[in-house]
Coordinates of C-alpha atoms and ligand atoms in Angstrom, one line a residue:
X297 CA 74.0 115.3 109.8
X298 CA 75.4 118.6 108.4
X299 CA 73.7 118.8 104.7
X300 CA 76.9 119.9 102.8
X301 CA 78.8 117.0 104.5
X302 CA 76.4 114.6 103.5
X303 CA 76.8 116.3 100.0
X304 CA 80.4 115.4 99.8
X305 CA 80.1 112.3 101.2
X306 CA 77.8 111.3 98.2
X307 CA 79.8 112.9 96.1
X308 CA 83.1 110.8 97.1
X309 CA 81.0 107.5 97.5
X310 CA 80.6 107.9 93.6
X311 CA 84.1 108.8 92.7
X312 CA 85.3 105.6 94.7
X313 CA 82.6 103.7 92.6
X314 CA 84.5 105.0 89.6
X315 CA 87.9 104.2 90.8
X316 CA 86.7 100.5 92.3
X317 CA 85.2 99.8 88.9
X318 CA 89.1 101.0 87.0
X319 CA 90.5 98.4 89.6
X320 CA 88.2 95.3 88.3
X321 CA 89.2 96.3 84.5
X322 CA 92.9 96.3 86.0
X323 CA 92.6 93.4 87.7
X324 CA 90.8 91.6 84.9
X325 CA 93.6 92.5 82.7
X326 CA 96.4 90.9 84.4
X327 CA 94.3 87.4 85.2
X328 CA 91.4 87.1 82.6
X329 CA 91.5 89.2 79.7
X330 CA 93.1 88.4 75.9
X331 CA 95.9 90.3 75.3
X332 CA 94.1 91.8 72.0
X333 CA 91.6 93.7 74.8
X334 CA 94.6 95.7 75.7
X335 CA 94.2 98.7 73.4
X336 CA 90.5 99.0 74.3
X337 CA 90.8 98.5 78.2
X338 CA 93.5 101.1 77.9
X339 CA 91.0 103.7 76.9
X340 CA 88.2 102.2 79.1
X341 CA 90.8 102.8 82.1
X342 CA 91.6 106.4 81.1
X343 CA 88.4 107.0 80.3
X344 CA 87.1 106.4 84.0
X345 CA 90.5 107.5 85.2
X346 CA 89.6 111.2 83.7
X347 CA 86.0 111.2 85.3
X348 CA 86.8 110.3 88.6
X349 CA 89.6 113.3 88.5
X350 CA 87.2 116.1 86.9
X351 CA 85.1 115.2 89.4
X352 CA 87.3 114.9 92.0
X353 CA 88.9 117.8 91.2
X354 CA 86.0 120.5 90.7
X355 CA 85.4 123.6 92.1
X356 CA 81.7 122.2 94.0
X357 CA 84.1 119.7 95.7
X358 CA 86.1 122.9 96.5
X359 CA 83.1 124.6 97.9
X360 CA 81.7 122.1 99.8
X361 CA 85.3 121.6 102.2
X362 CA 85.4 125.3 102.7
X363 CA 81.8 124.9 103.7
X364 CA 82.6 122.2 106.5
X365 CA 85.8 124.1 107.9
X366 CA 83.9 124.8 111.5
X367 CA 82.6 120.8 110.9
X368 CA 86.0 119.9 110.8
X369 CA 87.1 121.6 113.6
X370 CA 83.8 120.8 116.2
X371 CA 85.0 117.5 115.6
X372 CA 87.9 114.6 117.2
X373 CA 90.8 114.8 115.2
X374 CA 90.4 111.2 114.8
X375 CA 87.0 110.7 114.0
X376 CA 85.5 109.8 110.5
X377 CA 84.1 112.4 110.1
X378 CA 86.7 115.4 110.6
X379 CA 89.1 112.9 108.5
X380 CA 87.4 112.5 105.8
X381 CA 86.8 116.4 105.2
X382 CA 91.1 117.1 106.4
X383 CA 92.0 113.9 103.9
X384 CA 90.1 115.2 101.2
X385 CA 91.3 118.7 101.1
X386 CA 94.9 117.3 100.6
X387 CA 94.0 115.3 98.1
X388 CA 91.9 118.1 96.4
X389 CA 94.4 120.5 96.8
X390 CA 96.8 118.3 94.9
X391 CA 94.5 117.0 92.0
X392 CA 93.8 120.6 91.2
X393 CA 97.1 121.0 90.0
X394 CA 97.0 118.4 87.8
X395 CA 94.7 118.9 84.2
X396 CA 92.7 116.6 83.8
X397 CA 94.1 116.1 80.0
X398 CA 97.8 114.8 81.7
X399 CA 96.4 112.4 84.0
X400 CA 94.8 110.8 81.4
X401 CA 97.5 110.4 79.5
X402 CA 100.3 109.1 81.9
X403 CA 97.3 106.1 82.4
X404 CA 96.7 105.5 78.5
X405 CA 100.9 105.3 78.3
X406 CA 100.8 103.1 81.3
X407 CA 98.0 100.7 80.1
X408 CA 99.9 100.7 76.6
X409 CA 103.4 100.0 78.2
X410 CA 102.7 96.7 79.9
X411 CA 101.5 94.7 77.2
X412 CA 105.0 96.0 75.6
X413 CA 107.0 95.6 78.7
X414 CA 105.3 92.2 79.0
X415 CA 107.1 91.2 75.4
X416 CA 110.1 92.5 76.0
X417 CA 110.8 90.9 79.3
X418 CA 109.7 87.3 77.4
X419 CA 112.0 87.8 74.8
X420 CA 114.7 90.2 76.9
X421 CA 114.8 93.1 74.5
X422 CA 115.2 96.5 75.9
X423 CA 115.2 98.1 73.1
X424 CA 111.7 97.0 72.6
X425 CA 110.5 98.8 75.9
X426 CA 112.8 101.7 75.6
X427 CA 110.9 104.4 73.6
X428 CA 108.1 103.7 76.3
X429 CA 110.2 104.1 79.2
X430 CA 111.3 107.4 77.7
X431 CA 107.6 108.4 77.2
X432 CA 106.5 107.6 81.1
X433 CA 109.7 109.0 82.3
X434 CA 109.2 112.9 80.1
X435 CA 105.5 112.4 81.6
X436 CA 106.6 112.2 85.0
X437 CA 108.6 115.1 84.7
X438 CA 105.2 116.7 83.2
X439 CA 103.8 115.6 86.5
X440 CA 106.6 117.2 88.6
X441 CA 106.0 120.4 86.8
X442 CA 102.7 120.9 88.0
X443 CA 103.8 121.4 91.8
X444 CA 106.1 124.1 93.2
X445 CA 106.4 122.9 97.0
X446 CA 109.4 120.6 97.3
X447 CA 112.6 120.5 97.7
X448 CA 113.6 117.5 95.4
X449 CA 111.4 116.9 92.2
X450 CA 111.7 113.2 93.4
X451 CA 109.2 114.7 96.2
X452 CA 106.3 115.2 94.4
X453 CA 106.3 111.3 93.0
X454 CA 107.3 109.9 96.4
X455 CA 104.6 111.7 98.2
X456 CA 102.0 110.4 96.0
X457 CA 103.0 106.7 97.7
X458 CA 104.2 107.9 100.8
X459 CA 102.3 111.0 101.6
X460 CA 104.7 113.5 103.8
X461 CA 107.8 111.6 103.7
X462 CA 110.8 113.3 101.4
X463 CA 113.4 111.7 99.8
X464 CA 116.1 113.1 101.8
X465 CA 114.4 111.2 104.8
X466 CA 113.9 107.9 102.9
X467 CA 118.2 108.5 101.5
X468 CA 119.1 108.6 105.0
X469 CA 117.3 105.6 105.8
X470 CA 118.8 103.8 103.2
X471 CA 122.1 105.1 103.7
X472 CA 122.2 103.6 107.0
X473 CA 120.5 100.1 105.7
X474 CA 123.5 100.3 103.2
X475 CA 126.5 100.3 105.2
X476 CA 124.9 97.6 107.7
X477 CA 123.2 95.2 105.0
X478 CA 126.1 95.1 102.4
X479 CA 128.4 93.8 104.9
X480 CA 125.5 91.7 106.2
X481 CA 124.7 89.4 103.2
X482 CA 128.2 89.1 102.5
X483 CA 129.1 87.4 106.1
X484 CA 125.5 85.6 105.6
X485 CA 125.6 84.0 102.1
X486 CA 125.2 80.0 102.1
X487 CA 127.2 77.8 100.1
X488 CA 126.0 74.6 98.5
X489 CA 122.3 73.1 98.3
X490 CA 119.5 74.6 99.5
X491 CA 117.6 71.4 100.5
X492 CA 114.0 71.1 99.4
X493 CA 114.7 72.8 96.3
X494 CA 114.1 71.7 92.4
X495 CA 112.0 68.6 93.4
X496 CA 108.4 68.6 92.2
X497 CA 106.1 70.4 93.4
X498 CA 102.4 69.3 91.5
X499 CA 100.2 73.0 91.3
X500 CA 97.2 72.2 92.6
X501 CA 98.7 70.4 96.1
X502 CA 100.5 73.8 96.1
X503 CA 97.2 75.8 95.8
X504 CA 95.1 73.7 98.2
X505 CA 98.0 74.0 100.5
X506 CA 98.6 78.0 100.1
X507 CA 94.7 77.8 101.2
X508 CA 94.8 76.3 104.3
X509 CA 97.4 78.8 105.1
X510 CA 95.9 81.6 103.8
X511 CA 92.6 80.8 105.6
X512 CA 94.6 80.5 109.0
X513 CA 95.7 84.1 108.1
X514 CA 92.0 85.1 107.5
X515 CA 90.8 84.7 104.2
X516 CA 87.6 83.9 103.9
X517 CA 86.2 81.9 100.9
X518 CA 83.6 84.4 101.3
X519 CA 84.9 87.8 100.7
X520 CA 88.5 86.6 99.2
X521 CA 89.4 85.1 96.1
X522 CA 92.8 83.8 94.8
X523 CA 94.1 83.7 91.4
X524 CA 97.4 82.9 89.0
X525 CA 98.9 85.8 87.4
X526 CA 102.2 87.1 85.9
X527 CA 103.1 89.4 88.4
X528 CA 101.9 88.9 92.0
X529 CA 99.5 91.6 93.4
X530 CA 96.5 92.4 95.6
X531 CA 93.7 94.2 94.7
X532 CA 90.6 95.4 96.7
X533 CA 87.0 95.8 95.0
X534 CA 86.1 96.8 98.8
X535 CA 86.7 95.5 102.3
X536 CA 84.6 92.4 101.6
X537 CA 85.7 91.5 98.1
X538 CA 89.6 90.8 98.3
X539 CA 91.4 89.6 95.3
X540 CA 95.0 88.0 96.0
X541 CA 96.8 86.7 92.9
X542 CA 100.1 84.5 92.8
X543 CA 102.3 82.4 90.6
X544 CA 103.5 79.0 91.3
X545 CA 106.4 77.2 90.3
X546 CA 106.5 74.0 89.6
X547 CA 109.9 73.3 91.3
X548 CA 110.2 75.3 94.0
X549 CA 107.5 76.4 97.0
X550 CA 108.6 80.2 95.8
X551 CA 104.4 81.0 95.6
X552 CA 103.5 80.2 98.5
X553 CA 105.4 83.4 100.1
X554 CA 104.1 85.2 97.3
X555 CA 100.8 84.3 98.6
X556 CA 101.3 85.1 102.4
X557 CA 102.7 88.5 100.9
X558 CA 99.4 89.4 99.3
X559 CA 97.5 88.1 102.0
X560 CA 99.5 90.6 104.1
X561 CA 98.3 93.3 101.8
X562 CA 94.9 91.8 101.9
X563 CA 93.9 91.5 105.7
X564 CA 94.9 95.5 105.6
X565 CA 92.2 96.2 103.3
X566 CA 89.5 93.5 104.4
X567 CA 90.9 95.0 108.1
X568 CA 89.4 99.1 107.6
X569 CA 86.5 100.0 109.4
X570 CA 83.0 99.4 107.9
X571 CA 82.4 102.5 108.5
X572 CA 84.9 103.8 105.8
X573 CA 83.4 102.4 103.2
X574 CA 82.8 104.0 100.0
X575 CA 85.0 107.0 100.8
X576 CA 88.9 107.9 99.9
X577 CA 89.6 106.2 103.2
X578 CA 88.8 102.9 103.2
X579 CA 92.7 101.6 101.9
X580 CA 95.9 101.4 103.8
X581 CA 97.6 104.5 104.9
X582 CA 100.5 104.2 102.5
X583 CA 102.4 102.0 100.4
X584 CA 105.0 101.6 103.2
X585 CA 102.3 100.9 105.5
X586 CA 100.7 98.4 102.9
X587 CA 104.0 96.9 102.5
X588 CA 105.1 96.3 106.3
X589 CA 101.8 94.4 106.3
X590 CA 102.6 91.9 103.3
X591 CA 106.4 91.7 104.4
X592 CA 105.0 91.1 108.0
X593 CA 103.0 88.1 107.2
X594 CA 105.8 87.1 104.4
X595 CA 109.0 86.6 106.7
X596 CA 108.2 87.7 110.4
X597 CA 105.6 85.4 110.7
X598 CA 105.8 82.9 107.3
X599 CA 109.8 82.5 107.7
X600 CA 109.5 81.9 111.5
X601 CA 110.2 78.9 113.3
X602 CA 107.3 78.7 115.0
X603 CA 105.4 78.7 111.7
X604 CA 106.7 76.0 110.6
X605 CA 106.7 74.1 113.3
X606 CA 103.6 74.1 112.8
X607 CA 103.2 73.8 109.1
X608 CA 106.0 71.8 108.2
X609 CA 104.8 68.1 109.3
X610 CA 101.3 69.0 107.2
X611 CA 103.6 70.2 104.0
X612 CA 105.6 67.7 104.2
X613 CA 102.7 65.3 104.0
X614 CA 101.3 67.0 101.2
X615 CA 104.5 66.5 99.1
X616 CA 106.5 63.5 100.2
X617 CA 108.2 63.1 97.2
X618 CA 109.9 66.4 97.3
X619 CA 110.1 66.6 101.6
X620 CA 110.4 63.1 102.6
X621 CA 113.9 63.4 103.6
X622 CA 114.4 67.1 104.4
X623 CA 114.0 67.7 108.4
X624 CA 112.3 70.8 109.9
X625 CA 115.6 72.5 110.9
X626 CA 116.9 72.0 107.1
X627 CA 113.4 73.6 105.3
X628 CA 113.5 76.6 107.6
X629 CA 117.1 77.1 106.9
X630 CA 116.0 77.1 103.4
X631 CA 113.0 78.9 103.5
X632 CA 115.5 81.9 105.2
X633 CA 118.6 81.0 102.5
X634 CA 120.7 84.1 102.2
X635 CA 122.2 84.0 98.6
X636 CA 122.4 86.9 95.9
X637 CA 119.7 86.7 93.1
X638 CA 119.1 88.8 90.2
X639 CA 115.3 88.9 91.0
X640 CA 113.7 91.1 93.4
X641 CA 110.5 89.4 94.0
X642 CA 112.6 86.4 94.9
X643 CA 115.0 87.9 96.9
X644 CA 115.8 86.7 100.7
X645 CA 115.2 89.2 103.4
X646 CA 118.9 90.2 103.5
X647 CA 119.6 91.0 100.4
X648 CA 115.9 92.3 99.4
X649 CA 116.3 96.0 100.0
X650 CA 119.3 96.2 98.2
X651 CA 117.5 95.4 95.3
X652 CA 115.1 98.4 96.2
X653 CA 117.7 101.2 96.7
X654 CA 119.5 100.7 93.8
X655 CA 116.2 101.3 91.7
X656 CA 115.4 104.3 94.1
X657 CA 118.6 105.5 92.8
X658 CA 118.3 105.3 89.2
X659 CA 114.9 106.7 89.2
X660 CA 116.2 109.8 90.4
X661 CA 119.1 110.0 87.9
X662 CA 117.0 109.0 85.1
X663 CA 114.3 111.9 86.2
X664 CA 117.6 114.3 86.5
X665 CA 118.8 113.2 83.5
X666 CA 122.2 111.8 85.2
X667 CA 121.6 108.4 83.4
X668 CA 120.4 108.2 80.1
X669 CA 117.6 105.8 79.5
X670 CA 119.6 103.9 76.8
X671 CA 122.2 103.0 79.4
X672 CA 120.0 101.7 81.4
X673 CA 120.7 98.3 81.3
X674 CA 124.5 98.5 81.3
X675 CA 124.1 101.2 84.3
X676 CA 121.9 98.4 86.3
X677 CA 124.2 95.1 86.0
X678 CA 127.2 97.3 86.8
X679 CA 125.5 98.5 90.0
X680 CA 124.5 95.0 90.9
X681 CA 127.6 93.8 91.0
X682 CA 128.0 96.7 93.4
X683 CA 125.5 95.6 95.5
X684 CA 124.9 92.1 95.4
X685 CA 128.0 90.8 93.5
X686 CA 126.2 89.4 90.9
X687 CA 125.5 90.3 87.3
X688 CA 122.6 89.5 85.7
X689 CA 123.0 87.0 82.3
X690 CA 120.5 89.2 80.7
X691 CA 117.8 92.0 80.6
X692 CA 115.3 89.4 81.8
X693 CA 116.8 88.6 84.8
X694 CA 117.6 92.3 85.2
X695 CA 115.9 95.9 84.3
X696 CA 113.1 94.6 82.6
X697 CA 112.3 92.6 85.4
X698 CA 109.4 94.9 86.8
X699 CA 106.3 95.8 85.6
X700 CA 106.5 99.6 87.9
X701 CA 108.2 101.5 85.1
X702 CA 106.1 100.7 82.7
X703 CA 103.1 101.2 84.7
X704 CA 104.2 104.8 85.5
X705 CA 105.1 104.3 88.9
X706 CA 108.2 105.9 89.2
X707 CA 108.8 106.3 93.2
X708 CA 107.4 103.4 94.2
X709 CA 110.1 101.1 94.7
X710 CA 111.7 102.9 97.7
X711 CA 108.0 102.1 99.7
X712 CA 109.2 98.0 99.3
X713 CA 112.4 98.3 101.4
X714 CA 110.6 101.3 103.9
X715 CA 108.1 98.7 104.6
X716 CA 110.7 96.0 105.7
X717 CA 111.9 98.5 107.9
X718 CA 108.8 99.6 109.2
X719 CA 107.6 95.8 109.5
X720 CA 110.3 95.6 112.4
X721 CA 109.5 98.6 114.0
X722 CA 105.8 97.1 114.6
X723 CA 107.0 93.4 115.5
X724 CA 109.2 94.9 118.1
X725 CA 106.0 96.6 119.9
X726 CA 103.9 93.5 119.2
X727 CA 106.7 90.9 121.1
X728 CA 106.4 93.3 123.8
X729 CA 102.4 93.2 124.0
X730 CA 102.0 89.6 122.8
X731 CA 104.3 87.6 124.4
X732 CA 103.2 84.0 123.9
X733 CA 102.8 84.8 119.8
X734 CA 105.5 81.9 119.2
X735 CA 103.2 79.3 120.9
X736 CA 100.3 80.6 118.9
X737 CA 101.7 79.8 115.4
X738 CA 103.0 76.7 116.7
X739 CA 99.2 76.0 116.9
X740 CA 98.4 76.6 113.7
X741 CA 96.6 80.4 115.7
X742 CA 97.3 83.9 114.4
X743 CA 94.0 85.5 115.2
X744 CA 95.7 87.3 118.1
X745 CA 98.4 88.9 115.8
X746 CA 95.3 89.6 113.1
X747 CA 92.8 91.2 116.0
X748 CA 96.4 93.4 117.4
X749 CA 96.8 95.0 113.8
X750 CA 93.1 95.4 113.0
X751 CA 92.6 97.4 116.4
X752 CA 96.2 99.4 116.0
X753 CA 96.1 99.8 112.3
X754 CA 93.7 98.1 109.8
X755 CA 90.9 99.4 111.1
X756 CA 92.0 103.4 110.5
X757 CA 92.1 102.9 107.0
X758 CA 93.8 106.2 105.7
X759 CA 93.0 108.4 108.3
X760 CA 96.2 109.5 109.0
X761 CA 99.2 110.6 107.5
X762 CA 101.9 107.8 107.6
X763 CA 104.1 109.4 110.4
X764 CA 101.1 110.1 112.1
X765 CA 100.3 106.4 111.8
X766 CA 104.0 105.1 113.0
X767 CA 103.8 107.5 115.5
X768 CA 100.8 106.0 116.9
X769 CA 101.7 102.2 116.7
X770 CA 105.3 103.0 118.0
X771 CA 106.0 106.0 119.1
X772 CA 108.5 107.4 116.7
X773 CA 109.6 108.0 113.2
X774 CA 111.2 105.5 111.0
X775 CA 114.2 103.8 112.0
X776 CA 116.1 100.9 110.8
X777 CA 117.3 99.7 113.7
X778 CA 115.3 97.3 114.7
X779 CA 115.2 95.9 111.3
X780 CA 119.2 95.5 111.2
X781 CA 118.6 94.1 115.3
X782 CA 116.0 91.2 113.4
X783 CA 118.1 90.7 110.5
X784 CA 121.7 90.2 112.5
X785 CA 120.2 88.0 115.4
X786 CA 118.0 86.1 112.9
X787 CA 121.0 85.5 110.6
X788 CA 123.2 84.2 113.4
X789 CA 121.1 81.4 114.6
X790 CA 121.3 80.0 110.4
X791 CA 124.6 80.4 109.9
Ligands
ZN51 ZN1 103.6 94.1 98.4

């Protein structure tokens, strides 16, 4: 193998050491560690975070991709090899323009933020998080200012999630999801009880039953762990050490979707090539990639009849106090109630990326200065009325409800509701190529779907750009269409 490429790659296997080992200290932070670690572990993270990008960002790294420019080129544009050295210089070129000194910053404010944001959600005070928001927010705009290339400063955040995509492309996908959805949820909103709601739900039933349907999914007890946490996420130490967390409720089987949603994200990263390992490509393409994954295995196939055709009799079973009078056709019109909430995470699949675009809105007029941080809250229940036709009863329930903004990650919302989208575009293709799917599930069987996403998508890792990606699964950009087409026919057969 060509010396200076084997330089690199050593030199990239040890950078991704260095960011695996800031994931563990993040992950550890949300599910094990005492809050008084916090101002430590917030050094420890910047710390590692401004090694990996010195690094990462010096001129020897520069040397060595000019060096393998004829590599490149000898080589499929497909193959490991050439995408590792074309991935790399993107992301070199970029982290050059960013010192060293700033990065490590915007992660010390973000590790500081979320103990804060954490307090002020519990006790719904604002004001509390405020001065923070305003910090991430001028460092953002910090951020923007290294860059020259774009034509919105939104860009340059976006493009950090959603490499390539701008935010006049993502506005006129939302635009569209606007005029259709808003009119949607209101013809689609139920009245009166949802049924196998509020009854009791013990915790650990719920977690042995969120395993057997995790493991049907393909977690392995292996490779995967899952754990309670605040804030539901998945994390990857590498492709064979997946950590899921979830919350339960003890009244409600809210969790368990939360669970198939990080599972989602999961069998993408347990999914990449072995081969990949240890290099900048062994994670999901995008965000909206990673997202049409978890929402994937959330509704298309966890809100599906078929699913629970399956599932239901054993659930029921499990909890006969709260299910022993609710029927199959009752839970999975429950499971797929359309009804205007204040929380995002809890949000049905009609009203969900409403919820997003009115947070992909604010974050531009708060970077632009339209909105003023200290009307923030006002600004967000008026617009949710807007939207959803609800107002929030307080901060809580409303702008303080994620942890993104106080982890810096200002852009990131708008990859939630491009991933619904994209979700459809990819279920469309798969009802064409799998045709007995529905019979599957009602088995209990998804290793078809799981072995169709791993050979189409998993298994590239972040080879390619995220158009490049849709492109090849579908054979087009992003559209909403088949989205709206799933939403409206699934929303006539409940109503
Ligand atoms: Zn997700």
């Amino acid at each position: 193998m060509d010396a200076a490429y084997a330089d690199l790659k050593e030199r990239l296997g040890e950078i991704h050491d260095l960011q695996k080992t800031r994931a563990l200290l993040a992950w550890d932070q949300q599910v094990l560690m005492p809050p008084g670690g916090s101002g430590v572990r917030a050094e420890q993270i910047a710390t590692l975070d401004r090694i990996a990008h010195t690094t990462f960002s010096s001129d020897e790294i520069g040397r060595l991709l000019d060096r393998l420019e004829s590599f490149e080129a000898d080589r499929p544009y497909d193959s490991d090899e050439a995408s590792l050295v074309r991935v790399t210089r993107l992301d070199w070129e970029k982290a050059r323009r960013v010192p060293a000194e700033l990065r490590a910053e915007m992660s010390r404010a973000s590790s500081l933020a979320l103990p804060v944001w954490a307090a002020a959600r519990q006790t719904s005070n604002f004001a509390l998080f405020l001065p923070l928001l305003r910090e991430n927010l001028e460092l953002r705009r910090r951020y923007i200012d290294c860059f020259d290339t774009y034509d919105e400063p939104y860009d340059v955040l976006l493009d950090d999630y959603e490499r390539g995509t701008t935010t006049a492309e993502v506005r006129a996908v939302f635009e569209r999801l606007k005029v259709d959805q808003v009119p949607l949820v209101a013809g689609a909103t139920r009245e009166g009880e949802r049924p196998g709601r509020d009854r009791p739900f013990p915790l650990e039933a719920q977690r042995q039953f969120e395993l057997q349907v995790l493991e049907r999914f393909g977690f392995e007890r292996a490779s995967w762990r899952l754990d309670p946490t605040v804030h539901p996420f998945a994390s990857s130490l590498g492709t064979d050490d997946i950590r899921l967390t979830t919350r339960y409720h003890e009244q409600n089987l809210d969790g368990l979707f939360a669970s198939m949603h990080e599972c989602g994200h999961g069998l993408y990263e347990h999914g990449v090539s072995r081969s990949l390992e240890r290099t900048p490509l062994a994670r999901g393409t995008s965000l909206g990639l990673h997202e049409s994954q978890s929402r994937l295995w959330e509704n298309l196939v966890g809100r599906s009849l078929s699913f629970w055709r399956f599932f239901f009799p054993r659930l029921r079973d499990t909890f006969p106090e709260a299910l022993g009078d609710v029927e199959l056709e009752d839970w999975y019109a429950s499971v797929n109630w359309v009804q205007p909430s204040p929380i995002r995470v809890e949000a049905d699949e009609a009203t969900y990326n409403l919820h997003v675009i009115l947070r992909f809105e604010l974050e531009q007029e708060l970077l632009a200065g339209s909105v003023e941080p200290a009307e923030l809250s006002e600004i967000w229940n008026a617009r949710m009325l807007d939207y959803l036709g609800i107002e929030p009863a307080n901060d809580r329930l409303g702008v303080l409800q994620d942890m993104h903004w106080a982890g810096g990650h200002i852009g990131y919302f708008s990859t939630y509701a491009l991933g619904n989208v994209i979700s459809a575009q990819i279920w469309e293709r798969i009802a064409s190529e799998l045709p007995d799917l529905d019979a599957q599930f009602e088995q209990g069987e998804f290793g078809e779907l799981r072995d169709w996403l791993t050979e189409r998508l998993y298994r590239h890792g972040r080879k390619f750009t995220p158009k490049e990606m849709l492109e090849r699964i579908v054979g087009g950009p992003i559209d909403p269409d088949p989205y709206l087409r799933y939403l409206g026919t699934k929303l006539a057969t409940l109503t």
